[in-house]
Backbone as JSON, one array per atom type, in Angstrom:
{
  "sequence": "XXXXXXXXXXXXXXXXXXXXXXXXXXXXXXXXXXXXXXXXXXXXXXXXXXXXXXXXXXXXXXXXXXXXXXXXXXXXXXXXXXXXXXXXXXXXXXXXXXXXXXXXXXXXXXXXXXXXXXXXXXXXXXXXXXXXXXXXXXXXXXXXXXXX",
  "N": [[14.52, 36.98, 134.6], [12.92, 38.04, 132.55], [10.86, 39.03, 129.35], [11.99, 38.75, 127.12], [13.37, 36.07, 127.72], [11.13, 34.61, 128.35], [10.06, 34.18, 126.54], [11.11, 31.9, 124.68], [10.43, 29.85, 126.39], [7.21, 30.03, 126.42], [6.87, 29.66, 123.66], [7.44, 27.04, 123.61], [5.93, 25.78, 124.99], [3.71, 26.25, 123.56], [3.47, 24.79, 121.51], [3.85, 22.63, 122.32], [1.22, 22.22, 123.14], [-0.11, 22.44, 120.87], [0.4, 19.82, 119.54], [-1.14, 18.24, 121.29], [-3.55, 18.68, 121.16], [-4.06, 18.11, 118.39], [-3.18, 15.33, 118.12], [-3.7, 12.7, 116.77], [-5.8, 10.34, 118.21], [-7.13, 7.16, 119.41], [-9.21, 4.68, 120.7], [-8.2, 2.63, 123.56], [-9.11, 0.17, 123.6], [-9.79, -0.51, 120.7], [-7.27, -0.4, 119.95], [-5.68, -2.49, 121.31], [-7.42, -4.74, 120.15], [-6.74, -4.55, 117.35], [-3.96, -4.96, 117.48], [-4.06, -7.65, 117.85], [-4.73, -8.54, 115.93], [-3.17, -7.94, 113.96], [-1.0, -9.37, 115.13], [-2.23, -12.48, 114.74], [-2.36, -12.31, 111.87], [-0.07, -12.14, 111.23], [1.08, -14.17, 112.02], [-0.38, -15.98, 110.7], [1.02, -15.32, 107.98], [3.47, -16.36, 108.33], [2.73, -18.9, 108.43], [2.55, -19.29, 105.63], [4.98, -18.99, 104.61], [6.54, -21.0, 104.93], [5.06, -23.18, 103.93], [5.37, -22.28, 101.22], [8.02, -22.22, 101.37], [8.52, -24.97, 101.68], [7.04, -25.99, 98.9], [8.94, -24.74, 97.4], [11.28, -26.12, 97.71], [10.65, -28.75, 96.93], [10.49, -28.15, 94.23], [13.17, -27.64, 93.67], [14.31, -30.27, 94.43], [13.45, -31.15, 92.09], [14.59, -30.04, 89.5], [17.26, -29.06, 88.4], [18.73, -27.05, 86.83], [20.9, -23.86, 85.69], [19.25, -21.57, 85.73], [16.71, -22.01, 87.19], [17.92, -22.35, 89.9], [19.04, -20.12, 89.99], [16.66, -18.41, 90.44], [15.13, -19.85, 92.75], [16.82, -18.84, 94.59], [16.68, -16.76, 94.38], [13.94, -16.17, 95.88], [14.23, -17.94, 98.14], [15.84, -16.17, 99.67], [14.14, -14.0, 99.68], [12.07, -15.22, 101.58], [13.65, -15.36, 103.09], [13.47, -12.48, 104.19], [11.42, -11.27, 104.11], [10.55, -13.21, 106.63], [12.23, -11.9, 108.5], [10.75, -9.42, 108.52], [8.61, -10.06, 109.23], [9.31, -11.11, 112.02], [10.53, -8.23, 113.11], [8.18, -6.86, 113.04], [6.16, -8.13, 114.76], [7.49, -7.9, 117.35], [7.34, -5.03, 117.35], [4.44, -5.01, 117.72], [4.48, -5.83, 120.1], [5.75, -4.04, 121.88], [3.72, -2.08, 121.52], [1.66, -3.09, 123.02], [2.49, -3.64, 125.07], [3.08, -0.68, 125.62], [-0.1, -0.34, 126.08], [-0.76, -1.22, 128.16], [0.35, -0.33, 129.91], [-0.58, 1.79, 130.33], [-3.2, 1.41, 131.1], [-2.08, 0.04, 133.46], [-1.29, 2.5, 134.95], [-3.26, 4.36, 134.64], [-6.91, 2.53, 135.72], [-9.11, 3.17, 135.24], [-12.41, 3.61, 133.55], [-11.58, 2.35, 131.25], [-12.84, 1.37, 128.69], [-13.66, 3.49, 127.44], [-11.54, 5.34, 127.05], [-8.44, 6.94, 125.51], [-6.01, 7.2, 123.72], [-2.67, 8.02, 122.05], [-3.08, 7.37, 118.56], [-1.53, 4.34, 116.38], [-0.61, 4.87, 113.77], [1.6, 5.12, 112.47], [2.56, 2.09, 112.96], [0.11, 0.69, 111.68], [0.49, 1.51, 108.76], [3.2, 0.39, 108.33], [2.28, -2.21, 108.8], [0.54, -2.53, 106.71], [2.01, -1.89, 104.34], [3.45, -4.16, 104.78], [1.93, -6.25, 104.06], [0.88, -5.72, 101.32], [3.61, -5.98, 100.01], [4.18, -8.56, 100.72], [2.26, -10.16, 98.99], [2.19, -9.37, 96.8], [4.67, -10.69, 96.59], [4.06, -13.48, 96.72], [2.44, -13.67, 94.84], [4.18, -13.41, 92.84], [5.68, -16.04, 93.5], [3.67, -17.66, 92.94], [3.19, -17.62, 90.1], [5.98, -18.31, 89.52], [5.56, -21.23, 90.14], [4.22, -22.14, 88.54], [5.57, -22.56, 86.47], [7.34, -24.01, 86.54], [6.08, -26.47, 87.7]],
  "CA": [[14.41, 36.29, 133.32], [12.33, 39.21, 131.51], [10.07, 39.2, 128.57], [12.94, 37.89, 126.35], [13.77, 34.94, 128.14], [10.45, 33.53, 128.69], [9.39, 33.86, 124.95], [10.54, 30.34, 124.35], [8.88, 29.39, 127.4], [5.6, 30.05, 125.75], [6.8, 28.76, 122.68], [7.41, 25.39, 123.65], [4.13, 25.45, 125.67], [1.93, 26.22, 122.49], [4.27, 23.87, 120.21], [3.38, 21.38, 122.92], [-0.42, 22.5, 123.13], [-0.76, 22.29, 119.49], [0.78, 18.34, 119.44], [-1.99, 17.54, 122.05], [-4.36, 18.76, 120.18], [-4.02, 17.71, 116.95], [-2.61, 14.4, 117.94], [-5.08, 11.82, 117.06], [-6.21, 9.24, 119.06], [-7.7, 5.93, 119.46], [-9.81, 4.18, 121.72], [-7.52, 1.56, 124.17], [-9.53, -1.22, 123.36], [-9.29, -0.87, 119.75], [-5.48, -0.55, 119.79], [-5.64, -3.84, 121.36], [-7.68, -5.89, 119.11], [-5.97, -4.41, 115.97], [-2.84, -5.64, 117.83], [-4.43, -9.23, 118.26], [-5.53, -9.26, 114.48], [-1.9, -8.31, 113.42], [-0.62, -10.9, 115.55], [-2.67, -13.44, 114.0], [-2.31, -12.13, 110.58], [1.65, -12.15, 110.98], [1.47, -15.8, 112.19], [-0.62, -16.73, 109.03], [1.99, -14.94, 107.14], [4.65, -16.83, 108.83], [2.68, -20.08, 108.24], [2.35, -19.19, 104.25], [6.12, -19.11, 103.85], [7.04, -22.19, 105.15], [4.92, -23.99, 102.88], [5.85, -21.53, 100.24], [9.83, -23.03, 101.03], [8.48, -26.73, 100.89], [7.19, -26.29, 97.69], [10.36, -25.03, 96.41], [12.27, -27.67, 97.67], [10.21, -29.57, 95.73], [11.13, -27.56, 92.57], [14.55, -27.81, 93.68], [14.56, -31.25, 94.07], [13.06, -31.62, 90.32], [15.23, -29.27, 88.8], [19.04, -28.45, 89.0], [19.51, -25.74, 86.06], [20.97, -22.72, 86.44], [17.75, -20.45, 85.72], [15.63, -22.46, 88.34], [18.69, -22.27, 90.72], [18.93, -18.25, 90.73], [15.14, -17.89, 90.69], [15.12, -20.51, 93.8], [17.72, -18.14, 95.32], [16.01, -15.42, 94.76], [12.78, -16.54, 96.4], [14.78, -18.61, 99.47], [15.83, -14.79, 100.12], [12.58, -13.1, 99.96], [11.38, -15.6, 102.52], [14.31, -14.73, 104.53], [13.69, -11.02, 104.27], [9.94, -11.16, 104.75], [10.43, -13.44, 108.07], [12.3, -10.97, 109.3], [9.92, -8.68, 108.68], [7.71, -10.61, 110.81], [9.55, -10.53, 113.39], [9.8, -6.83, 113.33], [6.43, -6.47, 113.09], [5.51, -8.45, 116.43], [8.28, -7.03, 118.16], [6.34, -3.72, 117.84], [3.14, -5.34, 118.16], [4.81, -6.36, 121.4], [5.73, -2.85, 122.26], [2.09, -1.53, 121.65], [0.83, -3.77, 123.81], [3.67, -3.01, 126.71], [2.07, 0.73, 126.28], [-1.23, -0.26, 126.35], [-0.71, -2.29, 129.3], [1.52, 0.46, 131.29], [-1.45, 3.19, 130.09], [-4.03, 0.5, 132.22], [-2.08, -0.04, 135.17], [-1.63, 3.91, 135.44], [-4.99, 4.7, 135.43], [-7.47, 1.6, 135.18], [-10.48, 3.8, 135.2], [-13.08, 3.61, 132.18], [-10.69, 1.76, 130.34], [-13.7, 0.84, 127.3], [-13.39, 4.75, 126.9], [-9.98, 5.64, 127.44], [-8.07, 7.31, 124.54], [-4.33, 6.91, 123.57], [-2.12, 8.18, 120.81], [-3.04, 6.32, 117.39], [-0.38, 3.95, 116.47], [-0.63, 5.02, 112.65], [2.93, 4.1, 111.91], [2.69, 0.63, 112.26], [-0.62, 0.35, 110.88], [1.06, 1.79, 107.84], [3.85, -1.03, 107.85], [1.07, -3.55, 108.44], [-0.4, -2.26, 105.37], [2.63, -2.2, 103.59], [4.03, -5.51, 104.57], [0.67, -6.98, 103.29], [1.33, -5.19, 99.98], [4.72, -7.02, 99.37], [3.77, -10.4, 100.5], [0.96, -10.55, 98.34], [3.38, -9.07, 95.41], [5.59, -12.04, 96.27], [2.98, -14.53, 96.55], [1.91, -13.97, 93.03], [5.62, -14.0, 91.77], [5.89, -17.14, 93.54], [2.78, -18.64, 92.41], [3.63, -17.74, 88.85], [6.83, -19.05, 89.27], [5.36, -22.84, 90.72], [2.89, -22.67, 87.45], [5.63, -22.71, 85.25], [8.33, -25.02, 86.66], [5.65, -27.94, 88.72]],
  "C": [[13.94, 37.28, 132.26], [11.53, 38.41, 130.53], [10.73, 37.88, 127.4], [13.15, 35.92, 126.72], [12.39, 33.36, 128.42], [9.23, 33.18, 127.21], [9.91, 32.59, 124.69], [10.35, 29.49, 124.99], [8.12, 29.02, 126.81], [5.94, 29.54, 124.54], [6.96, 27.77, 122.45], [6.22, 24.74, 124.49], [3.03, 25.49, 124.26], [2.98, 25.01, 121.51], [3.84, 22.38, 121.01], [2.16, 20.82, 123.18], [-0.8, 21.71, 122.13], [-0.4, 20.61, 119.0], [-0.54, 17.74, 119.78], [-2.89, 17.4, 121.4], [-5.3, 18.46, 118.69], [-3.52, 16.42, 117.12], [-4.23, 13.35, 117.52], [-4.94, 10.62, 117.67], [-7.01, 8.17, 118.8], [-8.1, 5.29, 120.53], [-8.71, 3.04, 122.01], [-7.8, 0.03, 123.42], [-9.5, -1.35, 121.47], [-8.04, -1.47, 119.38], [-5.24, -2.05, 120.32], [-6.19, -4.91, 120.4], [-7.0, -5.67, 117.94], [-4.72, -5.08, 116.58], [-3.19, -7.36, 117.62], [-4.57, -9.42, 116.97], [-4.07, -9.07, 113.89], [-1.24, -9.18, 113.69], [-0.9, -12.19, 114.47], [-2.32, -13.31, 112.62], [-1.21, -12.56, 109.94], [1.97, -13.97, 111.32], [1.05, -16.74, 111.04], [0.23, -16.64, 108.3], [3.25, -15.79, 107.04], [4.34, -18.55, 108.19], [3.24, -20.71, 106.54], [3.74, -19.1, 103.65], [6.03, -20.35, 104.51], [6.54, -23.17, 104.33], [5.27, -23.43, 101.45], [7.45, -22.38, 99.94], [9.55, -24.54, 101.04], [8.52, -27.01, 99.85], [8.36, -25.52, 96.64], [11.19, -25.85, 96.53], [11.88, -28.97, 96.76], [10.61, -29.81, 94.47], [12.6, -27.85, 92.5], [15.31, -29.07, 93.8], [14.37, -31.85, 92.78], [13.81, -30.83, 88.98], [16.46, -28.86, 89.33], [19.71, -27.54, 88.15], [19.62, -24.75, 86.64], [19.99, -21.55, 86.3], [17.09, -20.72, 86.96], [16.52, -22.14, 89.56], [18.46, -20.87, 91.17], [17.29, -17.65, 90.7], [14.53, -18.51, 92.16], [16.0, -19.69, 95.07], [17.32, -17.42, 95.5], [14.81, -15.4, 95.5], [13.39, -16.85, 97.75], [15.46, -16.37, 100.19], [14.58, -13.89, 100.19], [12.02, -14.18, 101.1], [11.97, -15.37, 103.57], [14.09, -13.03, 104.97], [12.16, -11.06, 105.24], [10.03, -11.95, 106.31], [10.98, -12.58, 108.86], [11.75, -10.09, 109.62], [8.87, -9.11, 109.33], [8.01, -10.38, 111.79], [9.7, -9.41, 113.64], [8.73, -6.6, 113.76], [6.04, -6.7, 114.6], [6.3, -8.42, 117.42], [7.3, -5.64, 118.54], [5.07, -3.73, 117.69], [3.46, -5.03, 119.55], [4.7, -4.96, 122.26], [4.82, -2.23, 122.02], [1.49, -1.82, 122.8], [1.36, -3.4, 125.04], [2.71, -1.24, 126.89], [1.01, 0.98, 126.49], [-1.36, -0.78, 127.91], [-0.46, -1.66, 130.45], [0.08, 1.58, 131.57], [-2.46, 2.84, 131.16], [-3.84, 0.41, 133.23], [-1.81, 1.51, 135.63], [-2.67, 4.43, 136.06], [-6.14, 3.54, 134.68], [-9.08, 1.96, 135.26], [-11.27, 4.35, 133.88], [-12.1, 3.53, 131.61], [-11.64, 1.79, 128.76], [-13.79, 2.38, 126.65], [-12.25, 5.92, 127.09], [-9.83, 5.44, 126.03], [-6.49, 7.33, 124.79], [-3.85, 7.31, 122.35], [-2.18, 6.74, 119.7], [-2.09, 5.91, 116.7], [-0.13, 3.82, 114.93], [0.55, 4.48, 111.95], [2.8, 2.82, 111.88], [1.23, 0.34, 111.93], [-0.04, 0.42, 109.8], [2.17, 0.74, 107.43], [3.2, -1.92, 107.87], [1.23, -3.5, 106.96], [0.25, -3.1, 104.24], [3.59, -3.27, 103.17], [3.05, -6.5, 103.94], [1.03, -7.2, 101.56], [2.53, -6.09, 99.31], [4.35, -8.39, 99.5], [3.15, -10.25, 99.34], [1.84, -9.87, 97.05], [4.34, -10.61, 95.43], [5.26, -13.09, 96.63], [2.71, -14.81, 95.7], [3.17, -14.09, 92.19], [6.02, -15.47, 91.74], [4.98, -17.92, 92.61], [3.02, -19.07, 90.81], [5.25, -18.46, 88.67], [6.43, -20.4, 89.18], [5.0, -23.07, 89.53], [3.76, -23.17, 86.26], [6.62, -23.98, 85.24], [7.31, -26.41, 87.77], [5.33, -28.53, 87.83]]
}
């Protein structure tokens, strides 16, 4: 093999070092309860449209112009978008939990201090699915205020 050949050997050993290293981590048992609180959070979320689409049916039963119509349209689509984005979401809740679960029956030894790659990405869509609801919570609301 020679000298040559095993230079990117070693360079996929320190490229793999330096991942380990620098990866950050999170305690098991955190990663689980943050899973359990998105859960819940995403089911509130889930609850908050549905009455969100009652009370437009409401509107939509009290109104039949065409302004209220394409603003009713446009809303009946943001609730379809955002549920989907629920389900996303606790899809890869789901899949957190599958790797927390697999990481346990591997090795189920000092689990309460057992470390695992931090699942920063979907914290980050948490975050940012928060962010929009709550943007189109207040569009709604301002919408209800002006047409109830």
């Amino acid at each position: 093999m020679g000298l040559r050949g095993s230079l990117p050997l070693l360079k996929d050993f320190c490229h793999q070092l330096y991942n380990i290293i620098t990866m950050k981590t999170e305690k098991i048992y955190t990663q689980h309860e943050e899973n359990k609180d998105w859960m819940n959070d995403l089911l509130f979320y889930r609850d908050e449209i549905a009455i969100m689409k009652n009370r437009l049916a409401e509107i939509t039963n009290k109104n039949t112009s065409k302004e209220i119509l394409a603003q009713v349209e446009h809303f009946q689509n943001q609730f379809i978008l955002q549920a989907d984005t629920i389900d996303n979401l606790k899809h890869e809740i789901n899949l957190s939990n599958d790797a927390i679960s697999l990481e346990i029956r591997q090795n189920d030894v000092a689990i309460e201090r057992r470390r695992m790659e931090d699942h920063a990405v979907l914290r980050e869509k948490i975050v940012y699915f928060r962010k929009i609801f709550s943007f189109l919570k207040t569009e709604f609301n301002t919408f209800l205020s002006k047409w109830m």
